[in-house]
């Protein structure tokens, strides 16, 4: 089985870290390739950055059409619905993956993400998925995405403190880490706090593997139907659906 | 007052029709300019097309930064949240405009849009806005967007039949037309059915005028904060937030 | 265009202040008349007062049937649904007006009203409109309505402190002022806190103007149908629907 | 124990029928007095009529302050919240009474009321109470309130047919009759359809008796606090809260 | 009228206390018998204990088939839905009874229960009944069920402190006591805090009496239909539905 | 990895079919054991049967404490919450498994189950999980559980017809089969209707494998905490939590 993990920002070091996490989660026999677009923002922090990451993300799928499943490795599930129209293979966002998995382990989870500016998009996703009723609160640690890449950063202890508050104030019995760049912290934080701490990258890999092994594919009977063929103009001509 | 109305698809005839509707709705003293991006899809029908229309839509705002308000003239409010981060002037989507206005006139409205593939995105918007509780049902007439531009099309009678069903089956007491290309049909259909039939383009112009006259601007204290400055790569370099 | 702004309480000084705010918000060419009933309570603070203000409010519409639109200038939108059955011109409550406008500018608004006793009615309205999902919290400043009319009152600083808490605790990125008597404070409080602060009176005027200019009228196909003709008894005989 | 049952319309024959139903439901030792206001509409069909029935309804409580409980015998629970501020004795609306009782007997109930114009108010009540999730649908039989008072009317068979549709289409396993004037039909319709058919008048009497026997009274710590003393003007001077 | 009150745990002293509370609430002419199963847990604290109390609870109904109504005297309404399939007489849970009664007296109630481990089940019940919208918060006093039975325990003051917080922090204007073992504390706590404090046992008795007096019975047309006859194996053979 | 799949009814042929489906879905290296309790009902059709299947289900876990994960192979997720308190290994219900997986493949799924009497419990689960917003409708085929075990039954074509209605009337773009006994029909029905048709048994196995491979376990910090040690009486003495 081959899974394409797409980091929709252009920061290669983060793509590498995500790829490692995905490979660590993958079952024997699963090949993971982690890629990122060449065009777009170096990190995704809010609605504006999202817009300029999605065409590249879709381009990654169009250029790699033969994978068995695709994982979108940005916690706000950037471009998820569009990606599902671009292939009939399963497409899993790391945000939704962690939300669904957490719902199987705990009564209520809270999310600890990077910047407050990302909270509204995450909250809207939770409402859309239905899982907002399972979420205590989406919390920001106010650590910027790329700070997570900086060696020597004390990001982990800041995140840990926020997790402590989530357990105490939100009565959360599980924690979802709200950024693909936090993927290497889950295990340590789980041990520290004694509750499940979920990383979306590994959750998404397992969900993708499961769907592929069952032969399940994205439905084409509703909003995820293949786009109607039409000729796009200008810089997006090559992306035109056929 | 100057309002920029952005048709996020590349079909100039539709931009013209939208511009006319917007100007017809505008108060004396309001200047309306209708534009469309050069890059992207000729019509927006579903999630995939959306992705490739939004960078051009944002580009239109970036190239025209001095307008008093912006209207996004695509019924699924394509790129609305991102557009709000790109300016502090009010940005109004024609979908939300019609939903809010209909909520002031009727107990329950139904939406009649083009293709069924657009229904999930519209439904998700309604949930996000809170107004799904006011909506009877989102209905598709199965008329493609560009068919509305074809002279001699019998689109109007098909839409009218669907409106009849919405009134009878959904107990809707107002109708929202679910495509910018239907803007010229509202008056006639309202007379025909004896209920308010709302066109989002004109509703958005009035809401934009109202907000501007009150000196109200998009909040920068939450998810609509200006994007953090960073250097985008490749074809989006020029869009980098500063 | 002529808009009748009805203050449903009997306090003439408040009617004057509301009239000024409405006229200030009105476009050139809009005539605003502000009135109040002769019968009823001098201020509306909770469910009981509401009951005795609504017949007079409806009477104001019945005695002034030729206006292009009506604004109900009490923040709990007293008698809104009944008023809509009494005319086919648009009727806008200042509460709903502010909620809808705030939803176009911010992700989440909080309300700062007068007394806690009014909170349940406002919360119920938000649920009914659908916009409770957009509201962080309805907060009371515990300032009585008529205290706002007293020269030298320090009401504004109390309200400002509550706004500060709303921004910090509710993560609200816009504020709605929850009383017609606060209409003159919005601008100053907005500057002070750096977020949109909305006054319902001016919002309602702009929404009314917009609907009138578009030729849109209240639907008569649902719950806002004209009342069935019948003879009322006693003191309400003159209000009988014909 | 003394219960005052208030029919908020002015039709004495209906008050008599309601009084009989209430007395039939009452336990030995419960005295029931059924009254109606002298001022107001002869029947309540929609929002407009409501407005002119509530002052008289409140007046009935003010003139009869020593009852142990009050029942509002109009299915849209006209003036319920205001009535609760006017006394600390329990006040029960016949709509809510039937909804709560039905929730104890069945998974999902549907409502069969008189005219469609009353549906929005009933639906709003259900949302406010929380019980809309237990309601399949609010259905109109299109029988006017006073038609129920006409000897020889075939209202019962029309209502029965609508009940049949509710069971089949809504999968309702209980039926709530949506008008105080239907109070004498419940038993017969229940036998006919083999499901519980609830009449709000009798349900309200039992709930009122229960609360009184337990010594429970309306909370004065929230929105049902006694109105602040103030002098009302004109025809409502006598209703001023002291 | 004969009501069977079933304490689903095996602690006889608690059954006695519940029986006394039920008899105190009952009207003259109502016979109350309080029983408990012989098999199962001595107290119900969380999901696990529930499982082993319900067969005994159902057995109590099967062995006492001729009662007019049944009350389940455990606050998480253990086995309520199953019990309703086992008889056509009304079955009332003390949790739902208190929630419904509180909804008739106050705008928002909070629950004060024993251990935090019971909160999720209570919250789920509230959502299922629809009444979660009426509930401020479900709070744990962290007093174990059987501690309530210990003479000299200071449980009451701990519970009182939590009630104080509910009124202040949740803006609750009524309190529901969340354990059958608290039934003797309601009156005293109500006087202390000046808000209605509801005990589910007495509420359930009154609701049961009311339904019986109206001749209303559990619907058999939906999920509460009698179980299909089948032969159970092993220790449950005697419980097989016929 | 070892997964215990528990069919909570006592029908061994169904246990075998479920075991086969589970083994077919399992990855190489996953050992599946399918068991059923000796005590309890031969099929689970509604609330009553559930009660008498859960003690045996929990007993299966208590007797087999060393598995890496547990699957509850009854579509109404019988005893799920209690089972999660009985072990810290992941416990997955086949209903929730199918709902979560369907949510990753389609915008809206419908459920086709056996008897209408099971619908309320399934609907309540969907609400509890949050996924009711993703579900079009829960439909009954009116095929009894054990009819699915009868050779020569035409159950499959009846189910297929109901699926057709779900696609047409509910606009579902995926189908969830609502009974463990339908596990062998999914592939064929998916091919027939051209949409994903999900079987809960296989979905649950993949979710369980994924969670185990990630080292994730049920949270013990909330409602799934281990039961407090106490001595149960009578037939359940051996189940007492220690």
PDB file of C-alpha atoms in Angstrom, chain B residues 50-163:
ATOM      1  CA  UNK B  50     -13.556  26.871  -5.515  1.00  0.00           C
ATOM      2  CA  UNK B  51      -9.914  26.173  -4.741  1.00  0.00           C
ATOM      3  CA  UNK B  52      -8.692  27.599  -8.010  1.00  0.00           C
ATOM      4  CA  UNK B  53     -10.862  30.689  -7.862  1.00  0.00           C
ATOM      5  CA  UNK B  54      -9.844  31.953  -4.449  1.00  0.00           C
ATOM      6  CA  UNK B  55      -6.239  33.036  -5.075  1.00  0.00           C
ATOM      7  CA  UNK B  56      -7.477  35.198  -7.961  1.00  0.00           C
ATOM      8  CA  UNK B  57     -10.272  36.553  -5.779  1.00  0.00           C
ATOM      9  CA  UNK B  58      -7.796  37.526  -3.069  1.00  0.00           C
ATOM     10  CA  UNK B  59      -5.554  38.993  -5.743  1.00  0.00           C
ATOM     11  CA  UNK B  60      -8.431  41.247  -6.843  1.00  0.00           C
ATOM     12  CA  UNK B  61      -8.587  42.645  -3.300  1.00  0.00           C
ATOM     13  CA  UNK B  62      -4.817  43.027  -3.077  1.00  0.00           C
ATOM     14  CA  UNK B  63      -4.741  44.910  -6.383  1.00  0.00           C
ATOM     15  CA  UNK B  64      -7.685  47.117  -5.375  1.00  0.00           C
ATOM     16  CA  UNK B  65      -6.950  47.914  -1.739  1.00  0.00           C
ATOM     17  CA  UNK B  66      -8.770  51.225  -1.494  1.00  0.00           C
ATOM     18  CA  UNK B  67     -12.389  50.222  -1.848  1.00  0.00           C
ATOM     19  CA  UNK B  68     -14.834  50.905   0.952  1.00  0.00           C
ATOM     20  CA  UNK B  69     -16.284  47.400   0.802  1.00  0.00           C
ATOM     21  CA  UNK B  70     -15.998  44.177  -1.150  1.00  0.00           C
ATOM     22  CA  UNK B  71     -18.689  41.800  -2.349  1.00  0.00           C
ATOM     23  CA  UNK B  72     -17.928  38.191  -3.248  1.00  0.00           C
ATOM     24  CA  UNK B  73     -20.389  37.332  -5.988  1.00  0.00           C
ATOM     25  CA  UNK B  74     -20.426  33.572  -5.783  1.00  0.00           C
ATOM     26  CA  UNK B  75     -23.237  31.958  -3.867  1.00  0.00           C
ATOM     27  CA  UNK B  76     -21.083  29.576  -1.869  1.00  0.00           C
ATOM     28  CA  UNK B  77     -19.255  32.600  -0.445  1.00  0.00           C
ATOM     29  CA  UNK B  78     -16.018  31.324  -1.901  1.00  0.00           C
ATOM     30  CA  UNK B  79     -13.009  32.523   0.024  1.00  0.00           C
ATOM     31  CA  UNK B  80     -15.055  34.757   2.325  1.00  0.00           C
ATOM     32  CA  UNK B  81     -13.040  34.203   5.502  1.00  0.00           C
ATOM     33  CA  UNK B  82      -9.691  34.644   3.763  1.00  0.00           C
ATOM     34  CA  UNK B  83     -10.921  37.793   2.033  1.00  0.00           C
ATOM     35  CA  UNK B  84     -11.825  39.257   5.407  1.00  0.00           C
ATOM     36  CA  UNK B  85      -8.229  38.863   6.557  1.00  0.00           C
ATOM     37  CA  UNK B  86      -6.992  40.667   3.443  1.00  0.00           C
ATOM     38  CA  UNK B  87      -8.625  44.019   4.198  1.00  0.00           C
ATOM     39  CA  UNK B  88     -10.261  45.769   7.103  1.00  0.00           C
ATOM     40  CA  UNK B  89     -13.084  47.028   4.892  1.00  0.00           C
ATOM     41  CA  UNK B  90     -16.298  44.982   5.133  1.00  0.00           C
ATOM     42  CA  UNK B  91     -16.453  41.907   2.903  1.00  0.00           C
ATOM     43  CA  UNK B  92     -19.860  40.434   2.177  1.00  0.00           C
ATOM     44  CA  UNK B  93     -20.635  37.118   0.492  1.00  0.00           C
ATOM     45  CA  UNK B  94     -23.782  37.022  -1.593  1.00  0.00           C
ATOM     46  CA  UNK B  95     -24.894  33.770   0.040  1.00  0.00           C
ATOM     47  CA  UNK B  96     -24.724  35.079   3.586  1.00  0.00           C
ATOM     48  CA  UNK B  97     -26.244  38.384   2.455  1.00  0.00           C
ATOM     49  CA  UNK B  98     -29.337  36.669   1.118  1.00  0.00           C
ATOM     50  CA  UNK B  99     -29.631  34.371   4.150  1.00  0.00           C
ATOM     51  CA  UNK B 100     -29.482  37.270   6.600  1.00  0.00           C
ATOM     52  CA  UNK B 101     -31.932  39.415   4.627  1.00  0.00           C
ATOM     53  CA  UNK B 102     -34.381  36.524   4.206  1.00  0.00           C
ATOM     54  CA  UNK B 103     -34.267  35.953   7.975  1.00  0.00           C
ATOM     55  CA  UNK B 104     -35.647  39.481   8.417  1.00  0.00           C
ATOM     56  CA  UNK B 105     -38.641  38.878   6.162  1.00  0.00           C
ATOM     57  CA  UNK B 106     -39.782  35.323   6.717  1.00  0.00           C
ATOM     58  CA  UNK B 107     -39.854  32.509   9.222  1.00  0.00           C
ATOM     59  CA  UNK B 108     -38.251  29.928   6.958  1.00  0.00           C
ATOM     60  CA  UNK B 109     -36.504  30.253   3.608  1.00  0.00           C
ATOM     61  CA  UNK B 110     -35.446  27.613   1.120  1.00  0.00           C
ATOM     62  CA  UNK B 111     -32.557  27.904  -1.324  1.00  0.00           C
ATOM     63  CA  UNK B 112     -32.807  27.017  -5.009  1.00  0.00           C
ATOM     64  CA  UNK B 113     -29.323  26.611  -6.469  1.00  0.00           C
ATOM     65  CA  UNK B 114     -27.796  25.194  -9.655  1.00  0.00           C
ATOM     66  CA  UNK B 115     -26.235  21.735  -9.287  1.00  0.00           C
ATOM     67  CA  UNK B 116     -26.641  19.227  -6.452  1.00  0.00           C
ATOM     68  CA  UNK B 117     -22.858  19.078  -6.160  1.00  0.00           C
ATOM     69  CA  UNK B 118     -22.957  22.552  -4.611  1.00  0.00           C
ATOM     70  CA  UNK B 119     -25.469  21.658  -1.909  1.00  0.00           C
ATOM     71  CA  UNK B 120     -23.027  20.351   0.735  1.00  0.00           C
ATOM     72  CA  UNK B 121     -20.936  23.532   0.668  1.00  0.00           C
ATOM     73  CA  UNK B 122     -24.026  25.725   0.958  1.00  0.00           C
ATOM     74  CA  UNK B 123     -25.404  23.610   3.790  1.00  0.00           C
ATOM     75  CA  UNK B 124     -22.069  23.841   5.604  1.00  0.00           C
ATOM     76  CA  UNK B 125     -22.118  27.629   5.241  1.00  0.00           C
ATOM     77  CA  UNK B 126     -25.622  27.790   6.702  1.00  0.00           C
ATOM     78  CA  UNK B 127     -24.524  25.751   9.694  1.00  0.00           C
ATOM     79  CA  UNK B 128     -21.467  27.954  10.166  1.00  0.00           C
ATOM     80  CA  UNK B 129     -23.509  31.170   9.993  1.00  0.00           C
ATOM     81  CA  UNK B 130     -26.099  29.733  12.395  1.00  0.00           C
ATOM     82  CA  UNK B 131     -28.877  30.222   9.859  1.00  0.00           C
ATOM     83  CA  UNK B 132     -29.433  26.560   8.993  1.00  0.00           C
ATOM     84  CA  UNK B 133     -32.236  26.622  11.574  1.00  0.00           C
ATOM     85  CA  UNK B 134     -33.975  29.189   9.394  1.00  0.00           C
ATOM     86  CA  UNK B 135     -33.560  27.208   6.181  1.00  0.00           C
ATOM     87  CA  UNK B 136     -36.122  24.634   5.063  1.00  0.00           C
ATOM     88  CA  UNK B 137     -33.957  22.961   2.459  1.00  0.00           C
ATOM     89  CA  UNK B 138     -31.216  23.630  -0.078  1.00  0.00           C
ATOM     90  CA  UNK B 139     -32.537  22.468  -3.434  1.00  0.00           C
ATOM     91  CA  UNK B 140     -30.821  21.958  -6.772  1.00  0.00           C
ATOM     92  CA  UNK B 141     -32.503  22.852 -10.042  1.00  0.00           C
ATOM     93  CA  UNK B 142     -29.802  20.882 -11.908  1.00  0.00           C
ATOM     94  CA  UNK B 143     -29.142  23.830 -14.207  1.00  0.00           C
ATOM     95  CA  UNK B 144     -25.430  24.386 -14.785  1.00  0.00           C
ATOM     96  CA  UNK B 145     -24.076  27.857 -14.009  1.00  0.00           C
ATOM     97  CA  UNK B 146     -23.223  28.776 -17.598  1.00  0.00           C
ATOM     98  CA  UNK B 147     -26.585  27.545 -18.893  1.00  0.00           C
ATOM     99  CA  UNK B 148     -27.956  30.602 -17.070  1.00  0.00           C
ATOM    100  CA  UNK B 149     -25.878  32.739 -19.460  1.00  0.00           C
ATOM    101  CA  UNK B 150     -27.233  31.074 -22.616  1.00  0.00           C
ATOM    102  CA  UNK B 151     -29.842  33.187 -24.457  1.00  0.00           C
ATOM    103  CA  UNK B 152     -33.050  31.240 -25.013  1.00  0.00           C
ATOM    104  CA  UNK B 153     -32.436  28.922 -22.067  1.00  0.00           C
ATOM    105  CA  UNK B 154     -35.581  27.752 -20.273  1.00  0.00           C
ATOM    106  CA  UNK B 155     -33.716  27.855 -16.959  1.00  0.00           C
ATOM    107  CA  UNK B 156     -36.202  30.267 -15.426  1.00  0.00           C
ATOM    108  CA  UNK B 157     -39.175  27.940 -15.707  1.00  0.00           C
ATOM    109  CA  UNK B 158     -37.187  25.042 -14.262  1.00  0.00           C
ATOM    110  CA  UNK B 159     -36.184  27.230 -11.320  1.00  0.00           C
ATOM    111  CA  UNK B 160     -39.768  28.390 -10.924  1.00  0.00           C
ATOM    112  CA  UNK B 161     -40.998  24.822 -10.675  1.00  0.00           C
ATOM    113  CA  UNK B 162     -38.436  24.100  -7.957  1.00  0.00           C
ATOM    114  CA  UNK B 163     -39.584  27.216  -6.070  1.00  0.00           C
TER     115      UNK B 163
END
